[in-house]
CSV table of C-alpha atoms in Angstrom, one decimal:
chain,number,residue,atom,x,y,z
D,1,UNK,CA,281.5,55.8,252.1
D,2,UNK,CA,283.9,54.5,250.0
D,3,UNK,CA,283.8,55.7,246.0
D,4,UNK,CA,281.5,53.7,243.9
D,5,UNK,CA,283.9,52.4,240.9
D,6,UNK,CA,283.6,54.5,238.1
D,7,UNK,CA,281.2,53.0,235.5
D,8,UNK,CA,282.7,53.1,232.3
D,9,UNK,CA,280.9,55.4,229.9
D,10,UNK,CA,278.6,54.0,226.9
D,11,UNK,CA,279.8,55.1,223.7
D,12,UNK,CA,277.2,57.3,222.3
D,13,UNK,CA,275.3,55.4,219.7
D,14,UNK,CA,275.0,57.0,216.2
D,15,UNK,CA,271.6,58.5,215.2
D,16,UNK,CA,270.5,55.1,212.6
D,17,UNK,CA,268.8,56.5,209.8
D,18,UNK,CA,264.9,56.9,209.3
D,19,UNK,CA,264.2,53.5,207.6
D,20,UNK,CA,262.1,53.5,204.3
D,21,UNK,CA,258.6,52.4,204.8
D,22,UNK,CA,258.0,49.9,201.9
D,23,UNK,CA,254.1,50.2,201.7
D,24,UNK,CA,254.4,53.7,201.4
D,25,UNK,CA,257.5,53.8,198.6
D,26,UNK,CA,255.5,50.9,196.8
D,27,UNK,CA,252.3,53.4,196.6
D,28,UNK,CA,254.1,56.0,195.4
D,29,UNK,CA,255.9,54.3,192.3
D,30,UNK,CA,252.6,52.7,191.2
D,31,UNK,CA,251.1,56.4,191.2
D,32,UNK,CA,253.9,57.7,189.3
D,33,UNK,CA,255.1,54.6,186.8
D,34,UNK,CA,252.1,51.9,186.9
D,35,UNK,CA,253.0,48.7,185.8
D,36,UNK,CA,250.3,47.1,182.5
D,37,UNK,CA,248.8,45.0,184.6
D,38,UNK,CA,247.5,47.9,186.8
D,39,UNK,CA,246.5,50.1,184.1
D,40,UNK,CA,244.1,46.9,183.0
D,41,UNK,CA,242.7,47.5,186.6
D,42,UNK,CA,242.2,50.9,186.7
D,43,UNK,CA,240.2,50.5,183.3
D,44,UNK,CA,238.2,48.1,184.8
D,45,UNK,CA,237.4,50.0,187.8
D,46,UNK,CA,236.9,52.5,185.7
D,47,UNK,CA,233.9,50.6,183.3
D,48,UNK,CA,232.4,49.0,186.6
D,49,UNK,CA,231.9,52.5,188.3
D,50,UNK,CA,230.4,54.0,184.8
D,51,UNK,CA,227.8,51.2,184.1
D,52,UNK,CA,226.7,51.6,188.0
D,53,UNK,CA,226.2,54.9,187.3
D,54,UNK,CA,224.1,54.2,184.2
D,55,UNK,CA,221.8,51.5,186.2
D,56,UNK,CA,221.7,54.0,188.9
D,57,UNK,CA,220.2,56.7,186.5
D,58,UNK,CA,217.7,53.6,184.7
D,59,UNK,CA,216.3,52.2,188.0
D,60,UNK,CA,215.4,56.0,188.8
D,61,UNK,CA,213.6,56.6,185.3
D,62,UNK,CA,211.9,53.3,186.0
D,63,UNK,CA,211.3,54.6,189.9
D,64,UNK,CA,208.3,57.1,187.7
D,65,UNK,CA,206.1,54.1,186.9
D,66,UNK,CA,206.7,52.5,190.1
D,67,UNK,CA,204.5,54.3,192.5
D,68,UNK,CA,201.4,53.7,190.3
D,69,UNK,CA,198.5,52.3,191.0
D,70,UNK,CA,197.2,49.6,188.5
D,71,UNK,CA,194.7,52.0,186.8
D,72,UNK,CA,196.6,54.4,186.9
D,73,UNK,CA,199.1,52.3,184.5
D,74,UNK,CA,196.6,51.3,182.6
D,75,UNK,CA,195.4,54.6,181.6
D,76,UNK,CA,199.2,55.3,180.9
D,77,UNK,CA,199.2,52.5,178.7
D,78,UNK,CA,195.7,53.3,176.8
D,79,UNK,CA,197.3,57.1,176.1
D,80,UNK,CA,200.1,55.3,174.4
D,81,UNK,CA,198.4,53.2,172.4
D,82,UNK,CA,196.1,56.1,171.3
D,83,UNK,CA,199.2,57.7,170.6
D,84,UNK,CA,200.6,54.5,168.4
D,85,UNK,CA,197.3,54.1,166.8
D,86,UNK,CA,197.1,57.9,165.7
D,87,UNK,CA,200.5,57.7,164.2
D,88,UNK,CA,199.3,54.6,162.3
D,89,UNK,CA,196.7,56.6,160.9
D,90,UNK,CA,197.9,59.3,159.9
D,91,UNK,CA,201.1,57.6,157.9
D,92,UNK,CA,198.2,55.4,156.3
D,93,UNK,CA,196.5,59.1,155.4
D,94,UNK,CA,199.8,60.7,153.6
D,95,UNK,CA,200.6,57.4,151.9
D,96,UNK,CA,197.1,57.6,150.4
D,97,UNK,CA,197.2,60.9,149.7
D,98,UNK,CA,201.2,60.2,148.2
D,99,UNK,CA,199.6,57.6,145.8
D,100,UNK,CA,196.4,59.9,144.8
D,101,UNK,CA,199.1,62.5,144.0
D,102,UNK,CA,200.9,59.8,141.9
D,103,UNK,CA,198.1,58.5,140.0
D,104,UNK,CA,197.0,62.4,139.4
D,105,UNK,CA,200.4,62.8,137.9
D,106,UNK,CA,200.6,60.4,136.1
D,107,UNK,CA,196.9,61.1,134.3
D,108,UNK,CA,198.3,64.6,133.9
D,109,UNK,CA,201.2,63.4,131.9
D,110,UNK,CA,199.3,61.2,129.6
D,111,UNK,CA,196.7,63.3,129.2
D,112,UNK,CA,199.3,65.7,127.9
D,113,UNK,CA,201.1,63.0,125.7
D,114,UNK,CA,197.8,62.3,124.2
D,115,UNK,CA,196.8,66.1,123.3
D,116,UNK,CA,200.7,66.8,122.3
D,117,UNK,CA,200.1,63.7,120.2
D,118,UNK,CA,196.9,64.8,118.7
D,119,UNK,CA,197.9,68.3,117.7
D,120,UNK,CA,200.9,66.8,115.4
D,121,UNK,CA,198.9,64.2,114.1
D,122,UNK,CA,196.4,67.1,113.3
D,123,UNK,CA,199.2,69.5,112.1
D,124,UNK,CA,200.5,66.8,109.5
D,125,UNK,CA,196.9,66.2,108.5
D,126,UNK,CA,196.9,69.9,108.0
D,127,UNK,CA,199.8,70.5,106.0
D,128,UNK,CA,201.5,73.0,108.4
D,129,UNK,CA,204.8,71.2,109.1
D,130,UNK,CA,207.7,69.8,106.7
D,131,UNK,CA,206.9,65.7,106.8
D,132,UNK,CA,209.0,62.9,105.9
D,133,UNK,CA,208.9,59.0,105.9
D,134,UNK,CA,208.2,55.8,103.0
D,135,UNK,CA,205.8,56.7,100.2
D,136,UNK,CA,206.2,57.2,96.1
D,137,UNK,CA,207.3,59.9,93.8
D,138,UNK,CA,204.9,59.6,91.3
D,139,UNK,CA,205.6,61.8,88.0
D,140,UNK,CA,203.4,62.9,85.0
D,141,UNK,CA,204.7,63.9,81.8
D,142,UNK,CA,202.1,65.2,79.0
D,143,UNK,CA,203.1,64.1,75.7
D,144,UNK,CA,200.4,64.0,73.1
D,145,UNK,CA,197.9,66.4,74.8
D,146,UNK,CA,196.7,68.3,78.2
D,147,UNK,CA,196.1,66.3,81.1
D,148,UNK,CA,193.2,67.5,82.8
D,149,UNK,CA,192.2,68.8,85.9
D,150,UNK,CA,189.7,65.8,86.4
D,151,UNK,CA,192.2,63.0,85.9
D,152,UNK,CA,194.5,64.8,88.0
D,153,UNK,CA,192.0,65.0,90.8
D,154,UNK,CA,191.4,61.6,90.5
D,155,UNK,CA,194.8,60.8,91.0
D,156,UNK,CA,194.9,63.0,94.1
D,157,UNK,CA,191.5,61.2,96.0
D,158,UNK,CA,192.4,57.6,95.3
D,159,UNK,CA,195.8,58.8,96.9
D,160,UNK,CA,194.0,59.9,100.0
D,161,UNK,CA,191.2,56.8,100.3
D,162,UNK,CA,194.6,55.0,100.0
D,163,UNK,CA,196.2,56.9,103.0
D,164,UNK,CA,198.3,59.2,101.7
D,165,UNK,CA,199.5,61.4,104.7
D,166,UNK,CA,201.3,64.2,103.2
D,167,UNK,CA,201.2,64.9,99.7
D,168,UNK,CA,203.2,67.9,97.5
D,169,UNK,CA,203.2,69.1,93.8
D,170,UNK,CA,206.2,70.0,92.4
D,171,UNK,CA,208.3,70.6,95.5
D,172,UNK,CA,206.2,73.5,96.8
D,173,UNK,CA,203.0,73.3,96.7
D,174,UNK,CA,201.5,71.1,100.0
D,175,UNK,CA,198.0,69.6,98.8
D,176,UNK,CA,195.4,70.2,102.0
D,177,UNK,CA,191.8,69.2,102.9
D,178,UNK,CA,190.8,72.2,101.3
D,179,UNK,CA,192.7,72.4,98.2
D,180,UNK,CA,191.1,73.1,94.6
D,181,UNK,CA,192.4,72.6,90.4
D,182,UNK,CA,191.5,74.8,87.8
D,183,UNK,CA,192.5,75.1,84.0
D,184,UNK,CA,195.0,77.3,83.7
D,185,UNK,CA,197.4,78.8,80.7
D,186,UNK,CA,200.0,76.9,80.5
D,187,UNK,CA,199.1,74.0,83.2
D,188,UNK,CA,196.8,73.9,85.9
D,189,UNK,CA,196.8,76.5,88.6
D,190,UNK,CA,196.4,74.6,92.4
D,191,UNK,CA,195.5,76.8,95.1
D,192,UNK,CA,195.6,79.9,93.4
D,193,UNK,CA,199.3,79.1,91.9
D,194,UNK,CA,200.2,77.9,88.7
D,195,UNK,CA,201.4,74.6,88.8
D,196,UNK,CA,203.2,73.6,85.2
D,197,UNK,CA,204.1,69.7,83.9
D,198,UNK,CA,205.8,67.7,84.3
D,199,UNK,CA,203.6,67.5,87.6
D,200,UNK,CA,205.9,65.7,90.2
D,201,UNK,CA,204.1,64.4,92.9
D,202,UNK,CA,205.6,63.1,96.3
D,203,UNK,CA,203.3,61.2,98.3
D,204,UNK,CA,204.0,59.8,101.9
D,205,UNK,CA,202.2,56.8,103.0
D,206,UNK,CA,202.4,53.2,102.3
D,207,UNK,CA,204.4,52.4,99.4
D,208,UNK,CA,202.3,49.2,98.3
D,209,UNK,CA,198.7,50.5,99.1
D,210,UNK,CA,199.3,53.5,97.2
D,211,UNK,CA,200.8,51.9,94.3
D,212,UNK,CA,197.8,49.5,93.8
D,213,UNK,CA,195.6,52.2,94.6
D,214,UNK,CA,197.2,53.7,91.0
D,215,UNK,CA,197.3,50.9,89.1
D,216,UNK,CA,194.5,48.8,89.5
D,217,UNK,CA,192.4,48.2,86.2
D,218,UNK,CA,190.7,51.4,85.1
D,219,UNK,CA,192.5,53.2,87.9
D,220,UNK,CA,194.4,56.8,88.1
D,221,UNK,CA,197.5,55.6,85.8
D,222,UNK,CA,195.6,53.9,82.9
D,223,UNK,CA,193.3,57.1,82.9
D,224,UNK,CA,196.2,58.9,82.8
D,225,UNK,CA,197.6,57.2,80.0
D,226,UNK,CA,195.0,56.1,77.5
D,227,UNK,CA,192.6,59.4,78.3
D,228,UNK,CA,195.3,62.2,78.3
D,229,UNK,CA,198.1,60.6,76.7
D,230,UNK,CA,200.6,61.5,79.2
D,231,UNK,CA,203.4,59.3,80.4
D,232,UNK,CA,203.3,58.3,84.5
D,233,UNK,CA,206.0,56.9,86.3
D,234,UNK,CA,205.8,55.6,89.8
D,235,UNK,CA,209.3,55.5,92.1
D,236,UNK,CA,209.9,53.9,95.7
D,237,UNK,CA,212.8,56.2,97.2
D,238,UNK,CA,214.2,55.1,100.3
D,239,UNK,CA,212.7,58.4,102.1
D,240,UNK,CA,210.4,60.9,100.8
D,241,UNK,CA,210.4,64.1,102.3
D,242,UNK,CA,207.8,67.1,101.8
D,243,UNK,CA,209.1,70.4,103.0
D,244,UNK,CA,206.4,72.7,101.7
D,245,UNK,CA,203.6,74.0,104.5
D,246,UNK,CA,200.0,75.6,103.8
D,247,UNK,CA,199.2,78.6,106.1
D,248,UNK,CA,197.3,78.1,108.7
D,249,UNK,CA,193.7,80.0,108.0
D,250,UNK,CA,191.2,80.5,110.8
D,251,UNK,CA,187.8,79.5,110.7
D,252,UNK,CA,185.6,82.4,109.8
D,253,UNK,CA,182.2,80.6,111.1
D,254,UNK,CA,183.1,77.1,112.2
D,255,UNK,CA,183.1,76.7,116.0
D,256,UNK,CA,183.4,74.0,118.5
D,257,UNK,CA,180.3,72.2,119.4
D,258,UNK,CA,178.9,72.8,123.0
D,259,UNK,CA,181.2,70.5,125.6
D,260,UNK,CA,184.1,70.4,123.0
């Protein structure tokens, strides 16, 4: 058989190399550097898969009403509105008792205005603390004889039914409901103290009451002056003050009347 021809040999071909797979390569740099436009997406992915989840969880709290018979959801509904309707009364209870506690209060507090009130006005009435306000300073000098204990207390009552509030001799003697003259050597002796003229004496009250309560005709200062002979003179300071106080003396058989 004659030689087949030689067939010439086929050049090995070089291994080509693996050639990239763009799907894959694309996948991997969004992974690794995402563009803006896919981190926008993955947020909205992100807020769409959260609210599903949230409707998910609400349609399954609704899912415990939903097997109910009508009764039954209206017995559901009566035990809430017995609920409501409690709740109603009992903030209407504790606002009524908040107001009652209010009012209470506040007739406590002027209840104790009023008797703090009443025990200065009784105190000043009283003589037992230093006083100070409008009024006269009224002074009486003896020149051609004694002036006597009647005229003096004369003086003193008109002064009162005038309104007098506090009154003082001398700068330290404080005159009092109680409070009695007598003769005396050498001047007139006022709750068991001498008490010598000139006799000054402050008055608080309303200066022009308690002037014409002294000079009206046949009154205090005319007595004064054509009876005793003695010289009066009436002043209007700006502010009168009376800093003498009478101890305070507890009843030996006065008591308070039944209810007091």
């Amino acid at each position: 058989m004659p030689d087949e021809p030689d067939q010439p040999d086929k050049p090995d071909q070089p291994d080509r190399p693996d050639r990239p797979e763009p799907g894959r390569d694309r996948l991997r740099g969004a992974l690794s550097r995402p563009s803006r436009r896919q981190a926008v997406v993955a947020v909205l992915l992100a807020v769409l898969g959260f609210t599903f989840v949230v409707q998910v969880r609400d349609t399954k709290a609704n899912d415990t009403y939903a097997g109910l018979r009508e009764s039954e959801l209206i017995q559901v509904l009566d035990g809430l509105t017995g609920t409501a309707e409690r709740a109603r009364r009992e903030v209407d209870r504790l606002e009524s008792r908040r107001d009652a506690l209010l009012d209470e209060n506040q007739a406590r507090a002027a209840a104790l205005d009023e008797a703090e009130q009443r025990v200065r006005t009784l105190n000043i009435i009283a003589g037992l603390v230093p006083v100070a306000g409008e009024g006269l300073r009224i002074t009486i000098t003896e020149t051609t004889s004694r002036v006597s204990v009647g005229s003096l207390l004369d003086t003193v009552q008109e002064l009162r039914t005038a309104g007098a509030e506090a009154m003082e001799f001398n700068d330290e003697i404080r005159l009092g409901a109680d409070s009695s003259f007598q003769n005396a050597v050498g001047g007139i002796e006022l709750d068991d103290q001498l008490l010598e003229p000139p006799y000054v004496l402050d008055v608080i009250g309303d200066p022009h009451v308690l002037r014409t309560a002294l000079t009206f005709s046949t009154g205090p200062v005319e007595t004064l002056e054509t009876l005793d002979g003695a010289k009066v003179t009436i002043e209007e300071p700006e502010r009168v003050e009376v800093t003498s106080v009478r101890e305070a003396v507890r009843p030996a058989y006065a008591e308070l009347g039944t209810g007091q």
